[in-house]
PDB file of C-alpha atoms in Angstrom:
ATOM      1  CA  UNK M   1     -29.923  89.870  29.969  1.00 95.00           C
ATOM      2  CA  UNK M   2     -31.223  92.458  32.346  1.00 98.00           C
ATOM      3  CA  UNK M   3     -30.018  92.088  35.901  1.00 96.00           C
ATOM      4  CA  UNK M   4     -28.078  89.176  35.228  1.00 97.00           C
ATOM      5  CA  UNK M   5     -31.223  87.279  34.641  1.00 98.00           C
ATOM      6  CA  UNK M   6     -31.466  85.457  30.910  1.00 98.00           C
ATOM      7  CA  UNK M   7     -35.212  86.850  29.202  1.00 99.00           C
ATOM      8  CA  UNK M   8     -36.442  84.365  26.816  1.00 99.00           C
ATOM      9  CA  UNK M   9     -39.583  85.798  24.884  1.00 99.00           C
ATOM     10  CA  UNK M  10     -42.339  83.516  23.144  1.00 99.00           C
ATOM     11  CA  UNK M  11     -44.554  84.650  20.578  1.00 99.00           C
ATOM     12  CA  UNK M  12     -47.361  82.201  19.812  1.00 98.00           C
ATOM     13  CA  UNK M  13     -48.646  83.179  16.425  1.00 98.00           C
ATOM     14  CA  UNK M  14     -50.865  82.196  13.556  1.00 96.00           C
ATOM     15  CA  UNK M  15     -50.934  84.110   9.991  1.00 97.00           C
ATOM     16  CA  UNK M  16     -49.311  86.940  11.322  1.00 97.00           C
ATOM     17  CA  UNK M  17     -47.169  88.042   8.261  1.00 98.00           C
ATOM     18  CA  UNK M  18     -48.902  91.178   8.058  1.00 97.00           C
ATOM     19  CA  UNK M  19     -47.110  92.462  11.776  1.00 98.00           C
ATOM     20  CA  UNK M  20     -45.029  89.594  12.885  1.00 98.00           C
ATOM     21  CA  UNK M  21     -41.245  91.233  11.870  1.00 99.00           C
ATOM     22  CA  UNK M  22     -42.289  94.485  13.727  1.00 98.00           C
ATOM     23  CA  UNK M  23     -43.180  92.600  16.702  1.00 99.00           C
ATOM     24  CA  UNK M  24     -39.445  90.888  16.851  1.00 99.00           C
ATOM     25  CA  UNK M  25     -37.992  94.442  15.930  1.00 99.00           C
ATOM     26  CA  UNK M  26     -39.399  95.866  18.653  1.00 99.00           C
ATOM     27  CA  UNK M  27     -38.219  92.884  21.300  1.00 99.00           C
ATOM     28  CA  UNK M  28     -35.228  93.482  19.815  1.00 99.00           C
ATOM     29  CA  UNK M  29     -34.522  96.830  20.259  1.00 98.00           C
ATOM     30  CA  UNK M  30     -35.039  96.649  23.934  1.00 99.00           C
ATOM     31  CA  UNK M  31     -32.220  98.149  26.146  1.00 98.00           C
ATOM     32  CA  UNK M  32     -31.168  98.909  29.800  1.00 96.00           C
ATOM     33  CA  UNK M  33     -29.752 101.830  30.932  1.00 94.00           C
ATOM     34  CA  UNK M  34     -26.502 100.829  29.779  1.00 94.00           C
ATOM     35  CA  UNK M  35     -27.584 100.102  26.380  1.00 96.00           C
ATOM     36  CA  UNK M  36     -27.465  96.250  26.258  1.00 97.00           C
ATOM     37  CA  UNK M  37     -30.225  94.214  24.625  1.00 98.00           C
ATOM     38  CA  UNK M  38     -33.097  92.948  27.164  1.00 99.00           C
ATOM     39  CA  UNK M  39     -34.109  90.213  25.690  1.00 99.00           C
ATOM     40  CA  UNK M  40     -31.547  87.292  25.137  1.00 98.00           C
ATOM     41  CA  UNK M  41     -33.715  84.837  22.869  1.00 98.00           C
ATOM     42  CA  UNK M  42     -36.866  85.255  20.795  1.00 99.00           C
ATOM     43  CA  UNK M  43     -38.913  82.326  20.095  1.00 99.00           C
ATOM     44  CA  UNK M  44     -41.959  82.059  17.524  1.00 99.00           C
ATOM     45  CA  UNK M  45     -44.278  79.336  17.608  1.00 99.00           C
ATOM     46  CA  UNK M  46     -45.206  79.364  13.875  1.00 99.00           C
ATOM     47  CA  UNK M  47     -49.534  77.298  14.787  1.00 98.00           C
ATOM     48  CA  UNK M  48     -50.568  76.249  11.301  1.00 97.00           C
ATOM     49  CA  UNK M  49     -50.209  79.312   9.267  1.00 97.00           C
ATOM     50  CA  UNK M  50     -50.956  79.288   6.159  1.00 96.00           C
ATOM     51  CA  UNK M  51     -49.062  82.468   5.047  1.00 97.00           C
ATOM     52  CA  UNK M  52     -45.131  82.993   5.089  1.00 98.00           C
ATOM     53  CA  UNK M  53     -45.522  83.725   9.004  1.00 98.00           C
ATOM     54  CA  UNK M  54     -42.426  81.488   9.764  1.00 99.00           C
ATOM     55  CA  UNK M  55     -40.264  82.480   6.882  1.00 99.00           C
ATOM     56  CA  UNK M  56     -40.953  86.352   8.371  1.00 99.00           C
ATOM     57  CA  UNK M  57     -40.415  85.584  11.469  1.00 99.00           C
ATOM     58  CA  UNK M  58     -36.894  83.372  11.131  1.00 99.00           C
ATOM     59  CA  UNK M  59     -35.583  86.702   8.501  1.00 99.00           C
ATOM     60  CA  UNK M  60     -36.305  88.831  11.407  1.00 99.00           C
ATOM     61  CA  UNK M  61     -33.856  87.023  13.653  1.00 98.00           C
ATOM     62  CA  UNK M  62     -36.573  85.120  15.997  1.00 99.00           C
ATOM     63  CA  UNK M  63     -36.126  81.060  16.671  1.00 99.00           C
ATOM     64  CA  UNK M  64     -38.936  79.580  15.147  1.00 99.00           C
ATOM     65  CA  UNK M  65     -40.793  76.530  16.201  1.00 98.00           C
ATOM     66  CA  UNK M  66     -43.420  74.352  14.050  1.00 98.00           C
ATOM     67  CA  UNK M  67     -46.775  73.381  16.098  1.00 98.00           C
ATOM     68  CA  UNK M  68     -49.160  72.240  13.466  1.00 97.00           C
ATOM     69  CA  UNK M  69     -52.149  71.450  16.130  1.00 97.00           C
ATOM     70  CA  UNK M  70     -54.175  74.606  16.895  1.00 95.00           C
ATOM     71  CA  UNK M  71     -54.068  76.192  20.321  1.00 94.00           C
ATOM     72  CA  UNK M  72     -52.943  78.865  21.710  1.00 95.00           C
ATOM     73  CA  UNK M  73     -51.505  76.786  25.080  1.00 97.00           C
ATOM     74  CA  UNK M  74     -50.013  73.869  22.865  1.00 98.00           C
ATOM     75  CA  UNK M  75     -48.163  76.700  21.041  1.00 98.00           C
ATOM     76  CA  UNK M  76     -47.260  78.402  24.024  1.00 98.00           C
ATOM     77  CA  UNK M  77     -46.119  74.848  25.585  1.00 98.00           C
ATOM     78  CA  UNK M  78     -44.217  73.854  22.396  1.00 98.00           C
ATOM     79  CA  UNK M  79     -41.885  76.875  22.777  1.00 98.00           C
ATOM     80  CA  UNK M  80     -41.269  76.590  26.258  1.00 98.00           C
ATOM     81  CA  UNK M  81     -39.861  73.049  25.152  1.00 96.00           C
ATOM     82  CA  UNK M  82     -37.202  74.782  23.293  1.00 96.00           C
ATOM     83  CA  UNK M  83     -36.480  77.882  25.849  1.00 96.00           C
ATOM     84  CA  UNK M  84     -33.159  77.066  27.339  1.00 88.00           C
ATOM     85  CA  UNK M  85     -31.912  77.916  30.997  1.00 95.00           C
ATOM     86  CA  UNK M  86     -34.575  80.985  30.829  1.00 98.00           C
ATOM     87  CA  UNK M  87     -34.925  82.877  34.040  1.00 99.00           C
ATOM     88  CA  UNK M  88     -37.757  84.830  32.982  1.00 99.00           C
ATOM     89  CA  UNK M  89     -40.224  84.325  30.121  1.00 99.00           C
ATOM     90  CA  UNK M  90     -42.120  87.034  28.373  1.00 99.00           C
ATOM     91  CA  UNK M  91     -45.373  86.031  26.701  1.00 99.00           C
ATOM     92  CA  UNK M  92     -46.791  88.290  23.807  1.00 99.00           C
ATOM     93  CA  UNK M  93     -48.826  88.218  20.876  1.00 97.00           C
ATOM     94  CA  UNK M  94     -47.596  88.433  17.095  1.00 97.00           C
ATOM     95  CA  UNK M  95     -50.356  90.850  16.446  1.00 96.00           C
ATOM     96  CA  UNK M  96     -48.532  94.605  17.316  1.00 97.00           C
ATOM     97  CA  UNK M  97     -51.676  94.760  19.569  1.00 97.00           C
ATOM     98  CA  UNK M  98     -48.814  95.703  22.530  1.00 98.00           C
ATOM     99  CA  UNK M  99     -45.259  98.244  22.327  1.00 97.00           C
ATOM    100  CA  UNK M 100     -42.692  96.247  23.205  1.00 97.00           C
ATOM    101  CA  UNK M 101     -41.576  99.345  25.152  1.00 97.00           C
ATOM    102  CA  UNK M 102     -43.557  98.664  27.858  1.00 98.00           C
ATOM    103  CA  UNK M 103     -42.478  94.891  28.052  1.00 99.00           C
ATOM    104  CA  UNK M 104     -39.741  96.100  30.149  1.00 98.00           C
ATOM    105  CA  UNK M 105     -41.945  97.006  33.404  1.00 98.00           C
ATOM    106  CA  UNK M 106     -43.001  93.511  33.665  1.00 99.00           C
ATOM    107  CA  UNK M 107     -39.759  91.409  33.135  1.00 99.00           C
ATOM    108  CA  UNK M 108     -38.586  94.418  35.715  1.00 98.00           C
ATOM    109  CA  UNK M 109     -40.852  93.535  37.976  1.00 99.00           C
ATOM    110  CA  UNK M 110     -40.300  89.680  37.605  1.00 99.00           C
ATOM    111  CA  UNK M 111     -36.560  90.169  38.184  1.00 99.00           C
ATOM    112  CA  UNK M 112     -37.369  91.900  41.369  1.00 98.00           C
ATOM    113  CA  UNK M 113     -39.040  89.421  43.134  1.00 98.00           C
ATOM    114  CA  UNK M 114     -42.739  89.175  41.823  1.00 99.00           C
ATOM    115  CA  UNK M 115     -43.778  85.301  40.317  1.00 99.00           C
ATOM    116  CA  UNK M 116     -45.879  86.880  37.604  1.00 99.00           C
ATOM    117  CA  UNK M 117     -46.307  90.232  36.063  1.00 99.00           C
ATOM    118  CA  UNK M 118     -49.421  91.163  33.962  1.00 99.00           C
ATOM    119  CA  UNK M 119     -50.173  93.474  31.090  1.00 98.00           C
ATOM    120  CA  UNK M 120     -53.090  94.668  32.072  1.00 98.00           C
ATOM    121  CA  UNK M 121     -55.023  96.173  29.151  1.00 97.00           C
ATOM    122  CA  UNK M 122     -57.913  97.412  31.175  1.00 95.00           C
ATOM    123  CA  UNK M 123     -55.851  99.686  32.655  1.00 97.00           C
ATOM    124  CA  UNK M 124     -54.072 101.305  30.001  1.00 97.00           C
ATOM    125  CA  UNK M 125     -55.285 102.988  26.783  1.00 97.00           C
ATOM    126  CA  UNK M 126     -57.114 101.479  24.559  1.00 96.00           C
ATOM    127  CA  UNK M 127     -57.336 102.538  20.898  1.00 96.00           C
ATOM    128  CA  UNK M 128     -61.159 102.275  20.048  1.00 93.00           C
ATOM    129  CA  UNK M 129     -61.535  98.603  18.245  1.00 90.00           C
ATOM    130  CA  UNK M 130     -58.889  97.379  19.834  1.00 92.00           C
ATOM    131  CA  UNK M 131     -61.078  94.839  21.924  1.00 90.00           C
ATOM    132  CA  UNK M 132     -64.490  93.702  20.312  1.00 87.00           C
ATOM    133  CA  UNK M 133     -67.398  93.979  22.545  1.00 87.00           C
ATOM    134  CA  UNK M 134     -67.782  90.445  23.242  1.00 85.00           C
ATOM    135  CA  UNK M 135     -63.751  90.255  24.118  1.00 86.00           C
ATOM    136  CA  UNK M 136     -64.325  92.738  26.789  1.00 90.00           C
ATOM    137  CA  UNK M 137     -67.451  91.141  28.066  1.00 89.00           C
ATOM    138  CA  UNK M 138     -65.743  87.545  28.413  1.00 88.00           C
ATOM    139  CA  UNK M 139     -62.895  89.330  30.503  1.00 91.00           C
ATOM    140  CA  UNK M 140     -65.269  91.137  32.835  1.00 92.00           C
ATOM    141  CA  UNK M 141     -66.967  88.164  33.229  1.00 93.00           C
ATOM    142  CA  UNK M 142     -64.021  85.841  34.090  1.00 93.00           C
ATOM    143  CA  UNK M 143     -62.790  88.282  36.259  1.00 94.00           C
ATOM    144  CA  UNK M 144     -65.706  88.646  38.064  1.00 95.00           C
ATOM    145  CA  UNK M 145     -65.911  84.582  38.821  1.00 96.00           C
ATOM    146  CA  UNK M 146     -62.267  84.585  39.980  1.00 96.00           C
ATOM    147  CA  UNK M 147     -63.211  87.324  42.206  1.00 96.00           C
ATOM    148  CA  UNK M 148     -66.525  85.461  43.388  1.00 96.00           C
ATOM    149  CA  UNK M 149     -64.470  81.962  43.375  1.00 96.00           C
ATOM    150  CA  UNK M 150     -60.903  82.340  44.546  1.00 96.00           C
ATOM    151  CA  UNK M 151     -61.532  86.918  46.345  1.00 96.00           C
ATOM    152  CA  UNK M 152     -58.971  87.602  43.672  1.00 96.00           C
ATOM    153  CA  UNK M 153     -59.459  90.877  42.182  1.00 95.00           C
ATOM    154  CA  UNK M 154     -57.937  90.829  38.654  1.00 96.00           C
ATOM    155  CA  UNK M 155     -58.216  93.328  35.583  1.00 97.00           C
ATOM    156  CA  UNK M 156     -57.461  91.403  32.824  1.00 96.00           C
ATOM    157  CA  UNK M 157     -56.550  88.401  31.514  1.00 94.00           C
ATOM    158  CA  UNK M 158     -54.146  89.372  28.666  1.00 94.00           C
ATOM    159  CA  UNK M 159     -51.678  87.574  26.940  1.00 97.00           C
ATOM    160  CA  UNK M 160     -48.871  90.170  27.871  1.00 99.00           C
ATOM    161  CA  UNK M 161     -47.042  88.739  30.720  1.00 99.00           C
ATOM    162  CA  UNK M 162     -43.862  87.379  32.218  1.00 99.00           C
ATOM    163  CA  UNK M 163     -43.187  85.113  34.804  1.00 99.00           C
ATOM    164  CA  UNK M 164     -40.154  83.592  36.418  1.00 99.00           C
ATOM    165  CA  UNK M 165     -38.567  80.280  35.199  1.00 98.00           C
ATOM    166  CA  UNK M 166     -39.327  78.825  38.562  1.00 98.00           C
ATOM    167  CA  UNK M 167     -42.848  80.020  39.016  1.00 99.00           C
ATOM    168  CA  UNK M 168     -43.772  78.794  35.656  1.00 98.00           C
ATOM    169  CA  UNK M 169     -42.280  74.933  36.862  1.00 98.00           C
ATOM    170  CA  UNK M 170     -44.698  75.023  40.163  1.00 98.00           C
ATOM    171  CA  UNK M 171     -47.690  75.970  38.198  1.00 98.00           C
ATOM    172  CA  UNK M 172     -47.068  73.134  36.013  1.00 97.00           C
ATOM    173  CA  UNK M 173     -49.074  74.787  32.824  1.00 98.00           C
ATOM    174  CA  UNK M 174     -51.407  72.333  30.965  1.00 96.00           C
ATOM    175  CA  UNK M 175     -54.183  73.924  29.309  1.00 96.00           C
ATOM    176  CA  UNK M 176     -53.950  73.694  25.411  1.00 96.00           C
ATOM    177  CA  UNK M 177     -56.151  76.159  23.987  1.00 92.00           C
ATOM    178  CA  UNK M 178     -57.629  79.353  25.122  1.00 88.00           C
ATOM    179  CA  UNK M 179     -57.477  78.727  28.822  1.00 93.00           C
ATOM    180  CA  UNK M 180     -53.357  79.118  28.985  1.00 95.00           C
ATOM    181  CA  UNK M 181     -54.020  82.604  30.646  1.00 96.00           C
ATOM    182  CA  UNK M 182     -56.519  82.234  32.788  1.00 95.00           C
ATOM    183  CA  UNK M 183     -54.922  79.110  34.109  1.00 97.00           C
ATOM    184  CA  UNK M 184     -51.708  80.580  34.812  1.00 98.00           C
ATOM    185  CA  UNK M 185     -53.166  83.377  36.736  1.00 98.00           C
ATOM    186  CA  UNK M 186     -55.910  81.442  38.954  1.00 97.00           C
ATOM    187  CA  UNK M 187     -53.091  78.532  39.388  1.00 98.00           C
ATOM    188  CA  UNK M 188     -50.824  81.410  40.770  1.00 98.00           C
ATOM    189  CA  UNK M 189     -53.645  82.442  43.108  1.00 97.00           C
ATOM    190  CA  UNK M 190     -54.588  78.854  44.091  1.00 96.00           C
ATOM    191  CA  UNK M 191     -50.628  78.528  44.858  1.00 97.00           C
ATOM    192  CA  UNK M 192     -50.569  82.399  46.606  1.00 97.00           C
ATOM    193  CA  UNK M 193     -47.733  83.893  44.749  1.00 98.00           C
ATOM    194  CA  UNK M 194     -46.650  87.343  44.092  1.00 98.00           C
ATOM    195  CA  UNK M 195     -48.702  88.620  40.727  1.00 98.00           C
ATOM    196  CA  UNK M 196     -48.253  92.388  39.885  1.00 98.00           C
ATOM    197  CA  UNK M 197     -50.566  94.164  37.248  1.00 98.00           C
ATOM    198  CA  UNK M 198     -49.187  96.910  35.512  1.00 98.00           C
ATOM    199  CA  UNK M 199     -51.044  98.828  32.688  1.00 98.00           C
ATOM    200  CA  UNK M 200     -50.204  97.978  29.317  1.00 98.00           C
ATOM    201  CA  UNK M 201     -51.647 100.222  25.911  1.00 98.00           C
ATOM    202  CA  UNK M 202     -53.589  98.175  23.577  1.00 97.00           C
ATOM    203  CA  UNK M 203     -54.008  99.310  19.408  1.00 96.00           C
ATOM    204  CA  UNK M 204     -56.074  97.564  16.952  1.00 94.00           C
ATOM    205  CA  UNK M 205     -54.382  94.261  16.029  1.00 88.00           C
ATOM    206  CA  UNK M 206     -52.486  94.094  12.152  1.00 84.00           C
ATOM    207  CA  UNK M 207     -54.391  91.378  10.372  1.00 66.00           C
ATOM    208  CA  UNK M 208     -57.223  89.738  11.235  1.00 65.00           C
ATOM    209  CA  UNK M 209     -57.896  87.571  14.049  1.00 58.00           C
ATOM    210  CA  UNK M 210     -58.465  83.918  13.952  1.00 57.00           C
ATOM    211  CA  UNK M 211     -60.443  84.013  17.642  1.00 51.00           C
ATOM    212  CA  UNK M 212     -62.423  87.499  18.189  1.00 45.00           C
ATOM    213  CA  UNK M 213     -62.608  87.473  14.143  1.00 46.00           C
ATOM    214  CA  UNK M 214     -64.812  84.742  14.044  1.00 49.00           C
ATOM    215  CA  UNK M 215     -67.778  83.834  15.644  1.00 50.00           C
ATOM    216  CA  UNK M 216     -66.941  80.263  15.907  1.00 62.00           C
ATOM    217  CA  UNK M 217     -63.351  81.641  17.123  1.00 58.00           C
ATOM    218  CA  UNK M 218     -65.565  83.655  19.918  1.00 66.00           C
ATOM    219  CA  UNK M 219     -67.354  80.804  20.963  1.00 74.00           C
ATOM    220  CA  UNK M 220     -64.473  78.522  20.838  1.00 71.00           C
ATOM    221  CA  UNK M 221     -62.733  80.805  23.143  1.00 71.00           C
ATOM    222  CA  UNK M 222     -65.294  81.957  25.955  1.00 75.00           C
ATOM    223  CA  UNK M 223     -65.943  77.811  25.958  1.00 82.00           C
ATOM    224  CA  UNK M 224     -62.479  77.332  26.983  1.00 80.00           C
ATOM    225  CA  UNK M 225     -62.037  80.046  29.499  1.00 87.00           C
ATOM    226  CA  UNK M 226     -65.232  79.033  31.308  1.00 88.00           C
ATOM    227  CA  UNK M 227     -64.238  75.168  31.190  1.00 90.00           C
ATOM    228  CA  UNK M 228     -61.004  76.052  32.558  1.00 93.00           C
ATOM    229  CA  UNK M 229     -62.586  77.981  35.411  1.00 95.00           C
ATOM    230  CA  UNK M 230     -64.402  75.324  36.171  1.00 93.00           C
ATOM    231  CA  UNK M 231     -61.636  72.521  36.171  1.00 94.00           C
ATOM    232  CA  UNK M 232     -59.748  74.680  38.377  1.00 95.00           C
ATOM    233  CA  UNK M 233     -62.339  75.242  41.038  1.00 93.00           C
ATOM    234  CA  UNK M 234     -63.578  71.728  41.064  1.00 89.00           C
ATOM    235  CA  UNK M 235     -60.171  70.529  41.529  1.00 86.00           C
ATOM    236  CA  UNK M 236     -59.651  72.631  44.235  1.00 80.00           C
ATOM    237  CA  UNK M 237     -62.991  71.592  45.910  1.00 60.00           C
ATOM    238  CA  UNK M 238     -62.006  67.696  45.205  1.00 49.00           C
ATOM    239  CA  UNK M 239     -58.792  68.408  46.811  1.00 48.00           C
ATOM    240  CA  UNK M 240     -58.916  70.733  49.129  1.00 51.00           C
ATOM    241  CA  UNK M 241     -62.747  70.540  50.524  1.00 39.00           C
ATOM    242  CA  UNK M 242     -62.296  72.619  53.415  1.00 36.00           C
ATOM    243  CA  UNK M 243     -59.915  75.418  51.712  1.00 35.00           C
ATOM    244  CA  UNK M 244     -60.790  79.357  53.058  1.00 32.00           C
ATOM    245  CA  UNK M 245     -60.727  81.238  49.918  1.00 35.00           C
ATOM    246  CA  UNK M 246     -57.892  83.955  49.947  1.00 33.00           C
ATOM    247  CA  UNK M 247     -58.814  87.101  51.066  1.00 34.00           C
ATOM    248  CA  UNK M 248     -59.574  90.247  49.057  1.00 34.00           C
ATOM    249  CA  UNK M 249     -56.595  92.557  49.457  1.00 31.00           C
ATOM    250  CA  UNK M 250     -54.135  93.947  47.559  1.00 36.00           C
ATOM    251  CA  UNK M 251     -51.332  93.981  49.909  1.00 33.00           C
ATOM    252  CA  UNK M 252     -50.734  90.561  50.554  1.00 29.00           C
ATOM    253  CA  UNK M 253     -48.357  88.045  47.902  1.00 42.00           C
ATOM    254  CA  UNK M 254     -51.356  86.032  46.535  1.00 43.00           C
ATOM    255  CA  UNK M 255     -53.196  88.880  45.475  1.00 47.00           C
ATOM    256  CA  UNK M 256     -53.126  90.974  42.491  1.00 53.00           C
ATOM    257  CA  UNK M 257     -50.811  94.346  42.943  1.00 63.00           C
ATOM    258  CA  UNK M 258     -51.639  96.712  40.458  1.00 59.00           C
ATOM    259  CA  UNK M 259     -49.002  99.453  39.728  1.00 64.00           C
ATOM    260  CA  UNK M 260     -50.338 102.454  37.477  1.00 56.00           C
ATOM    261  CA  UNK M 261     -48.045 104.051  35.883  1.00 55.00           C
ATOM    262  CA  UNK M 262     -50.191 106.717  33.440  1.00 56.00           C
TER     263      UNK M 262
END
């Protein structure tokens, strides 16, 4: 719990023996100032791997969930079947890409009053090879069409994040591959709520990486943000023809807040 708010974290992974148990270890070890544990229930969406991932994961103490189909949004959606009476859910990778010390920032944030609350690994450190080249030119890219599209200025479009229970319900997430993150934050936009950036440090990932490893697993996932951009806008355009796009400021609850905290 953390001000009387129930933290449910889900942890979509893939052949991530090699860093999976310190991932959970590090969730759990979260504390408040009073000492008790953050984070009430850790789920593990265990997407086709072929190495002892699940068994890993379930000996560290996480809930873990079977998805056979690929995706990173079906996983993502198959856990949130299983998180019960959550009032905040915090989204990270299996990969020890992220510290799990600075999850707490975010759900803060979230229990605060903020919809969404984004890792933002542009601003934070980055250990070099962290982020392969064409990983950071996809992000500056989609960034740069949801500023053109929607005058949302946004830094990244990590997978560290948390969101409220009842944000998550209005957005009414869909997407079942790579476009989970970038349609949670342009829905958000598109719907004006409160979305917070904070800085979040990034380390070379444990294992190897079944998107940015791969050039089909490149390809695959640029494709999917870009499609998703575009479903987004032209749903917006079919619906709402005459719609002002929001305007670009940082002070105002649709737009991206950034807090930096180095």
């Amino acid at each position: 719990m953390y001000q009387k708010k129930r933290i449910v974290c889900i942890i979509p992974a893939r052949d991530e023996a090699q860093a999976i148990q310190q991932v959970i270890s590090g969730l759990q070890a979260l504390s408040d100032d009073n000492g008790h544990s953050i984070i009430d229930d850790i789920l593990v969406c265990d997407n086709g791997s072929t190495d002892n991932t699940a068994t890993l994961a379930h000996a560290a103490g996480a809930q873990v969930i079977t998805q056979p189909q690929l995706g990173y949004g079906i996983a993502c959606l198959t856990a949130l079947g299983k998180a019960k009476n959550a009032d905040i859910l915090l989204f990270i990778d299996g990969d020890n890409a992220f510290s799990a010390t600075q999850a707490t920032p975010l759900i803060h944030t979230v229990a605060n009053g903020a919809d969404l609350a984004i890792g933002s690994r542009t601003l934070g450190k980055m250990e070099q090879g962290a982020l392969t080249l064409p990983q950071r030119f996809g992000n500056r890219l989609a960034s740069l069409l949801i500023r053109w599209l929607w005058g949302a200025t946004v830094t990244d479009l990590g997978p560290f994040r948390a969101i409220s229970q009842g944000a998550l319900n209005r957005l009414a997430m869909e997407n079942k591959t790579f476009g989970w993150t970038i349609e949670m934050q342009v829905k958000a936009i598109q719907q004006k709520m409160t979305t917070v950036e904070h800085p979040v440090d990034t380390f070379r990932r444990l294992g190897h990486s079944k998107i940015s490893g791969t050039v089909n697993g490149t390809i695959g996932a640029g494709v999917g943000i870009l499609s998703m951009i575009a479903k987004l806008y032209w749903r917006q355009d079919k619906h709402n023809p005459k719609e002002v796009r929001v305007p670009n400021s940082r002070n105002i609850s649709s737009q991206m807040k950034v807090k930096n905290e180095h």
